[in-house]
Amino acid sequence: MSDRVVGRLSVYRRLLTELLGRGVANVYSHELADLAGCTAAQVRRDLMAVGSSGTPTRGYAVAGLYERITRYLDSPGGQSVALVGVGNLGRAILAFFSGRRPKLKIVAGFDSDPEKVGRTFSGCRCFSMAEMTSVVREARIDVGIITAPADCAQEVAGALVGAGVKGILNFAPVTIHVAEDVYVEPVDMTVSLERVAFYARRGQDEGSG
Amino acid sequence: MSDRVVGRLSVYRRLLTELLGRGVANVYSHELADLAGCTAAQVRRDLMAVGSSGTPTRGYAVAGLYERITRYLDSPGGQSVALVGVGNLGRAILAFFSGRRPKLKIVAGFDSDPEKVGRTFSGCRCFSMAEMTSVVREARIDVGIITAPADCAQEVAGALVGAGVKGILNFAPVTIHVAEDVYVEPVDMTVSLERVAFYARRGQDEGSG
DNA sequence: TAGATTGTTAATCGATTAACAATC
DNA sequence: TAGATTGTTAATCGATTAACAATC
């Protein structure tokens, strides 16, 4: 399954939650496509991939769709996340995810600043860097978020992977290198802003975002 | 020019800055590729696209490369950015970009909270929502960052575009719809984290991040 | 039935990769 | 010269798009 499809499934699910809340029972592929900003053909192909099917007259059942996507995307028992670097951005992300997805919860923060260690931010306890290996192993954390400064991001990534993390969301503006079986998703805000500025100046050309 | 190439150029430039600081005069495509996490063929093709050429013996001149990429990516006179929604995430982003790229500066923040209006965050003045049109026009802002809550992101996008913005970096977890000539880049942290969690659990498969 | 939608198959498109000649 | 790298061309790959039969 390609990363693009996984991303679209996540978007569909968010839209389905909204439709469920409004009591909508069925949706057509072109309706989801309009809401998600993609094509109806993509929606149908993606939904087939997770084992959902619709009918020509009624489209897809919202509740069934939500259930299928969730079964596909989520781990049944939930997954735990660690966040390393409880600075401005780290705390903003802790606040952002607080209570948002109970099955994918940030259960531990880490920081080298003794002032932050022991405190709780948006319901998440901050530990020292030295405690990382034991905390990650005990809580069976397999996802890490790096909001540490660029100059220590690689070291942090190594420590996370060493403790058992298999996926990293990297906000530090550096390319980190890890073992092949670890998935790294870079979220480089500088790169994103420069790209937006480029297309804002040049006209959209063919930018796909 | 595809959005992927623009993103890689931005990464190359960051690496070149570092090399310049270390006094490195030349680089080979495979060296940049290793640092950027892409292939040497991609690097050579991207650099050709911005009009740079290298030699078999010395590779590429770092200074010349930096200059070419900058001339390609940056607006000569610089570009101004507005940020709407000076909450936790907005303030973290203001702090992150503060002084980072002088040619691409966040010159105004906007928030509906009267407590924030008139104050300065990381050197950026916060204005009221009512002032958006006039401030954006007077400062010739053509890039917007949306860090407002999801339920008003679409409205904010409409206001930004109405005031003349041609590119939007959207951190709100909703798909926003704007005119075709406006470039929108979504940065959906929920989608990103769910994708990382998915691959962390399933093994990397073919995730390209 | 009529008609819009679904799901499948083929065609297209773009980007990446591989192969190779040119070059310093 | 020898050899690694550059730049070009062809092949491959994946995803998207288009066309169409099946379906409710």
XYZ file of C-alpha atoms (C1' of nucleotides) in Angstrom:
466
model
C 0.000 0.000 0.000
C 1.541 3.303 -1.079
C 1.982 6.165 1.352
C -0.333 8.326 -0.717
C -3.170 5.872 -0.371
C -2.613 5.582 3.382
C -2.780 9.362 3.656
C -6.003 9.526 1.682
C -7.566 6.792 3.817
C -6.781 8.872 6.880
C -8.515 11.852 5.276
C -11.546 9.768 4.277
C -11.889 8.561 7.833
C -11.921 12.096 9.186
C -14.622 13.011 6.679
C -16.625 9.916 7.557
C -16.529 10.818 11.246
C -18.060 14.149 10.327
C -20.727 12.527 8.154
C -21.560 10.069 10.927
C -21.997 12.969 13.321
C -24.431 14.574 10.920
C -26.378 11.336 10.599
C -25.499 10.739 6.949
C -25.898 7.037 6.114
C -24.504 6.821 2.569
C -21.955 8.620 0.381
C -20.991 8.480 -3.273
C -17.366 8.339 -4.303
C -17.583 11.735 -5.971
C -18.883 13.297 -2.759
C -15.927 11.986 -0.761
C -13.635 13.054 -3.588
C -14.921 16.621 -3.480
C -14.471 16.778 0.282
C -11.033 15.163 0.241
C -9.748 17.078 -2.770
C -9.033 14.057 -4.934
C -10.803 12.185 -7.769
C -13.761 9.828 -7.501
C -11.733 7.112 -9.243
C -9.074 7.398 -6.555
C -11.692 7.098 -3.833
C -13.195 3.954 -5.396
C -9.803 2.342 -5.895
C -8.690 3.198 -2.340
C -11.906 1.831 -0.839
C -11.601 -1.375 -2.836
C -8.110 -1.746 -1.413
C -9.489 -1.892 2.127
C -12.209 -4.321 1.108
C -15.178 -1.972 0.894
C -17.722 -2.069 -1.880
C -20.621 0.150 -2.783
C -23.757 -0.121 -4.834
C -24.674 1.940 -7.891
C -27.835 3.267 -6.288
C -26.736 4.013 -2.739
C -22.977 4.473 -2.998
C -21.116 3.399 0.158
C -22.465 2.907 3.674
C -20.730 5.473 5.874
C -20.633 3.343 9.030
C -19.271 0.290 7.232
C -16.664 2.362 5.459
C -15.496 3.938 8.688
C -15.193 0.534 10.278
C -13.212 -0.957 7.369
C -10.765 1.921 7.164
C -10.252 1.890 10.919
C -9.651 -1.850 10.911
C -7.102 -1.346 8.156
C -5.287 1.716 9.515
C -5.402 1.169 13.263
C -3.751 -1.363 15.464
C -6.528 -3.171 17.379
C -4.851 -2.582 20.737
C -3.762 0.956 19.935
C -0.239 2.296 19.538
C 1.837 4.464 21.829
C 3.901 7.445 20.762
C 6.887 9.253 22.253
C 7.768 12.881 21.576
C 11.365 14.027 21.940
C 11.997 17.740 22.395
C 9.397 19.485 24.557
C 10.107 22.999 23.241
C 7.595 25.389 21.674
C 6.807 23.101 18.759
C 6.819 19.952 20.884
C 4.358 21.425 23.375
C 2.135 22.696 20.554
C 2.038 19.186 19.096
C 1.283 17.666 22.486
C -1.635 20.100 22.802
C -2.751 19.396 19.231
C -2.893 15.606 19.677
C -4.213 15.702 23.223
C -7.402 13.622 23.167
C -7.560 13.659 19.388
C -6.966 9.965 18.735
C -7.198 7.765 21.827
C -5.829 4.777 19.886
C -2.705 6.712 18.935
C -1.656 8.517 22.056
C 1.517 10.386 22.928
C 2.301 8.732 26.247
C 5.741 10.171 26.979
C 7.758 13.315 26.284
C 11.538 13.573 26.590
C 13.734 16.605 27.041
C 17.272 17.357 28.155
C 16.180 20.450 30.091
C 15.951 19.537 33.827
C 13.343 22.293 34.233
C 10.932 20.312 32.073
C 11.663 16.811 33.351
C 8.999 15.616 35.766
C 6.430 18.155 34.587
C 3.307 17.321 32.603
C 2.353 19.046 29.332
C -1.164 18.586 27.931
C -1.450 15.466 30.048
C 1.872 14.042 28.905
C 4.681 13.456 31.398
C 8.157 14.673 30.442
C 11.072 12.328 31.141
C 14.821 12.824 30.958
C 16.766 11.645 27.934
C 18.476 9.020 30.083
C 15.121 7.382 30.766
C 14.245 7.007 27.085
C 15.238 3.386 26.528
C 13.464 2.050 29.602
C 10.300 4.150 29.158
C 9.982 3.331 25.440
C 10.448 -0.383 26.111
C 8.123 -0.563 29.089
C 5.334 1.369 27.394
C 5.891 -0.590 24.151
C 6.186 2.649 22.206
C 6.790 2.037 18.510
C 6.275 5.540 17.095
C 8.468 8.567 17.769
C 8.031 12.275 17.049
C 11.215 14.324 16.833
C 10.798 17.995 17.722
C 14.332 18.347 19.004
C 16.799 20.874 17.511
C 18.357 19.940 14.181
C 21.810 19.348 15.613
C 20.704 16.487 17.825
C 17.902 15.005 15.692
C 20.084 12.238 14.261
C 21.276 11.225 17.710
C 17.688 11.229 18.996
C 16.568 9.112 16.043
C 19.302 6.578 16.812
C 18.249 6.403 20.456
C 14.574 5.956 19.544
C 15.333 3.180 17.077
C 17.679 1.540 19.554
C 14.823 1.437 22.055
C 12.520 -0.271 19.560
C 10.729 2.505 17.655
C 9.739 1.504 14.097
C 8.350 4.779 12.763
C 9.461 8.388 13.153
C 7.742 11.673 12.402
C 10.623 14.111 12.031
C 9.991 17.841 12.441
C 13.682 18.723 12.680
C 15.012 20.341 9.516
C 17.584 17.656 8.789
C 17.503 14.355 6.925
C 17.871 11.555 9.412
C 19.268 8.159 8.502
C 18.000 4.983 10.147
C 17.801 1.251 9.474
C 15.773 0.243 6.427
C 12.941 -1.312 8.404
C 12.196 1.996 10.151
C 9.809 4.361 8.393
C 10.704 8.055 8.577
C 8.305 10.781 7.528
C 9.901 14.209 7.281
C 7.718 17.236 8.049
C 10.042 20.020 7.016
C 8.231 23.310 7.547
C 11.015 25.322 5.919
C 10.829 23.214 2.779
C 7.027 23.450 2.762
C 6.993 27.212 3.198
C 9.634 27.705 0.497
C 7.604 25.552 -1.867
C 4.427 27.517 -1.188
C 6.335 30.780 -1.708
C 7.741 29.460 -4.985
C 4.339 28.574 -6.428
C 2.745 31.724 -5.023
C 5.228 33.673 -7.118
C 5.377 31.542 -10.223
C 1.768 30.539 -10.624
C 0.632 27.086 -9.807
C 2.216 25.320 -12.828
C 1.593 21.751 -11.822
C 1.969 21.719 -8.083
C -0.145 18.855 -6.845
C -0.715 19.967 -3.256
C 8.688 22.197 -12.230
C 7.134 19.527 -10.032
C 6.571 20.080 -6.321
C 8.897 17.214 -5.496
C 11.783 18.825 -7.320
C 11.133 22.175 -5.626
C 11.222 20.422 -2.256
C 14.503 18.705 -3.059
C 16.051 21.970 -4.219
C 15.142 23.476 -0.867
C 16.867 20.569 0.882
C 19.961 20.859 -1.324
C 20.232 24.532 -0.475
C 20.166 23.817 3.242
C 22.921 21.246 2.788
C 24.964 23.653 0.660
C 24.735 26.315 3.378
C 26.230 23.810 5.762
C 28.989 22.844 3.327
C 29.792 26.513 2.712
C 30.088 27.038 6.455
C 32.559 24.177 6.645
C 34.574 25.626 3.767
C 33.821 22.807 1.323
C 34.295 24.047 -2.257
C 33.012 21.123 -4.344
C 30.514 18.284 -4.043
C 29.646 15.237 -6.105
C 26.053 14.391 -6.872
C 26.258 11.189 -4.855
C 27.445 13.122 -1.819
C 24.450 15.468 -1.963
C 22.219 12.475 -2.607
C 23.439 10.701 0.532
C 22.885 13.826 2.615
C 19.483 14.579 1.137
C 18.225 11.008 1.148
C 17.632 10.737 -2.607
C 19.507 9.333 -5.613
C 22.500 10.832 -7.400
C 20.569 10.765 -10.672
C 17.826 12.861 -9.092
C 20.384 15.368 -7.851
C 21.988 15.714 -11.291
C 18.642 16.084 -13.018
C 17.412 18.643 -10.474
C 20.605 20.678 -10.751
C 20.422 20.646 -14.551
C 16.884 22.018 -14.213
C 18.177 25.108 -12.428
C 20.972 25.565 -14.968
C 23.882 24.191 -12.986
C 26.512 21.912 -14.438
C 29.404 20.034 -12.943
C 32.600 18.463 -14.159
C 33.569 14.800 -13.964
C 36.654 15.516 -11.898
C 35.452 18.141 -9.446
C 31.705 17.624 -9.285
C 29.769 20.827 -8.608
C 31.032 24.111 -7.161
C 29.167 24.596 -3.860
C 29.022 28.403 -4.040
C 27.765 28.459 -7.616
C 25.177 25.827 -6.866
C 23.895 27.721 -3.866
C 23.594 30.873 -5.939
C 21.737 29.135 -8.790
C 19.245 27.415 -6.517
C 18.630 30.627 -4.592
C 18.096 32.574 -7.800
C 15.624 29.921 -8.884
C 13.710 29.454 -5.630
C 13.732 32.931 -4.121
C 12.056 36.115 -5.190
C 14.810 38.725 -5.631
C 13.011 41.253 -3.460
C 11.890 38.710 -0.875
C 8.365 37.608 -0.045
C 6.190 38.394 2.948
C 4.103 35.889 4.866
C 1.052 36.180 7.110
C 0.123 33.685 9.818
C -3.498 33.331 10.877
C -4.203 31.780 14.261
C -1.688 32.745 16.961
C -2.413 29.771 19.219
C 0.077 27.205 20.519
C 0.994 25.952 17.068
C 0.991 29.408 15.501
C 3.345 30.792 18.127
C 5.618 27.759 17.799
C 5.811 28.354 14.054
C 6.513 32.052 14.543
C 9.371 31.082 16.868
C 10.595 28.438 14.435
C 10.796 30.800 11.451
C 11.999 33.803 13.420
C 15.228 34.908 11.715
C 15.499 31.654 9.776
C 14.995 32.995 6.258
C 15.160 36.799 6.013
C 13.912 36.687 2.416
C 10.785 34.809 3.471
C 9.608 36.524 6.601
C 6.372 36.236 8.575
C 5.530 39.910 8.872
C 2.047 39.724 10.391
C -0.004 37.476 12.634
C -3.783 37.531 12.925
C -6.037 36.283 15.685
C -9.611 36.797 16.807
C -8.621 36.830 20.477
C -8.506 40.500 21.662
C -5.955 39.442 24.299
C -3.450 38.686 21.550
C -4.146 41.584 19.203
C -1.535 44.317 19.532
C 1.013 42.026 21.158
C 4.204 40.813 19.494
C 5.219 37.146 19.279
C 8.780 36.244 18.252
C 9.065 39.680 16.711
C 5.794 39.411 14.803
C 2.920 41.784 15.508
C -0.533 40.290 15.968
C -3.427 42.077 14.263
C -7.186 41.604 14.493
C -9.030 39.614 11.848
C -10.749 42.800 10.686
C -7.382 44.273 9.736
C -6.404 41.340 7.518
C -7.305 42.753 4.120
C -5.603 46.098 4.638
C -2.470 44.672 6.278
C -2.033 41.945 3.650
C -2.441 44.445 0.821
C -0.191 47.113 2.282
C 2.599 44.697 3.122
C 2.167 42.964 -0.258
C 1.850 39.606 1.473
C 1.372 36.757 -0.990
C 1.865 33.725 1.259
C -0.387 32.679 4.124
C 0.001 30.136 6.918
C -3.205 28.833 8.475
C -2.869 27.657 12.067
C -6.459 28.523 12.938
C -8.918 25.891 14.231
C -10.367 23.529 11.648
C -13.847 24.997 11.801
C -12.754 28.405 10.549
C -9.882 27.391 8.259
C -11.974 27.604 5.088
C -13.236 31.057 6.001
C -9.691 32.202 6.778
C -8.469 30.828 3.458
C -11.166 32.746 1.615
C -10.218 35.959 3.407
C -6.514 35.490 2.651
C -7.139 34.811 -1.021
C -9.525 37.751 -1.183
C -6.750 39.972 0.121
C -4.346 38.782 -2.578
C -2.547 35.736 -1.162
C -1.438 33.242 -3.848
C -0.071 30.414 -1.715
C -1.246 28.828 1.527
C 0.425 26.490 3.983
C -2.478 24.849 5.781
C -1.922 23.268 9.191
C -5.630 22.952 9.953
C -6.899 19.373 9.647
C -9.411 20.141 6.897
C -9.223 20.263 3.125
C -9.616 23.859 2.036
C -10.943 24.838 -1.390
C -9.672 27.921 -3.186
C -9.382 29.303 -6.711
C -7.234 27.283 -9.109
C -4.436 29.823 -9.307
C -3.799 29.580 -5.550
C -1.412 26.883 -4.397
C -2.365 25.086 -1.183
C 0.004 22.797 0.656
C -1.619 20.773 3.410
C 0.474 19.872 6.441
C -1.841 17.499 8.209
C -0.119 16.247 11.323
C -2.871 13.767 12.117
C -2.565 12.191 8.682
C 1.227 12.123 8.977
C 1.193 10.521 12.408
C -1.368 7.926 11.336
C 0.749 7.070 8.331
C 3.881 6.669 10.447
C 1.943 4.496 12.885
C 0.655 2.376 10.019
C 4.109 1.658 8.606
C 5.611 1.228 12.068
C 3.174 -1.607 12.565
C 3.130 -3.139 9.133
C 6.756 -2.877 8.143
C 7.893 -0.356 5.673
C 6.444 -2.050 2.556
C 7.063 0.680 0.039
C 6.581 3.891 1.945
C 8.725 6.469 0.206
C 9.126 8.982 3.001
C -37.098 0.913 -17.649
C -33.880 4.860 -17.443
C -29.962 6.682 -15.367
C -26.342 7.471 -12.404
C -22.821 4.945 -10.100
C -19.733 1.055 -9.356
C -15.835 -1.827 -10.574
C -12.781 -3.405 -14.226
C -9.650 -3.004 -18.031
C -6.763 -0.430 -21.132
C -4.307 3.816 -22.113
C -1.820 7.620 -20.654
C 1.235 10.257 -18.036
C 5.130 11.432 -15.142
C 8.880 10.204 -12.573
C 12.462 7.127 -11.573
C 15.890 3.922 -12.923
C 19.201 1.860 -15.942
C 22.480 2.005 -19.655
C 25.971 4.409 -22.044
C 28.700 7.821 -24.364
C 31.253 12.104 -23.230
C 34.450 14.426 -20.293
C 37.871 16.158 -17.145
C 46.140 7.125 -19.794
C 42.906 5.203 -16.335
C 38.910 6.004 -13.779
C 35.243 8.079 -11.641
C 31.706 11.325 -12.655
C 28.682 13.968 -15.661
C 24.865 14.389 -18.882
C 21.939 12.059 -22.213
C 18.919 8.565 -23.944
C 16.069 4.535 -23.478
C 13.548 1.444 -20.443
C 10.958 0.650 -16.516
C 7.781 1.436 -13.001
C 3.805 3.222 -10.599
C 0.008 5.982 -10.392
C -3.549 8.395 -12.582
C -6.893 8.868 -16.118
C -10.084 7.327 -19.555
C -13.259 4.029 -21.462
C -16.720 0.677 -20.753
C -19.460 -3.128 -19.149
C -22.103 -4.439 -14.960
C -25.398 -3.218 -11.523
C -28.953 -1.514 -8.489
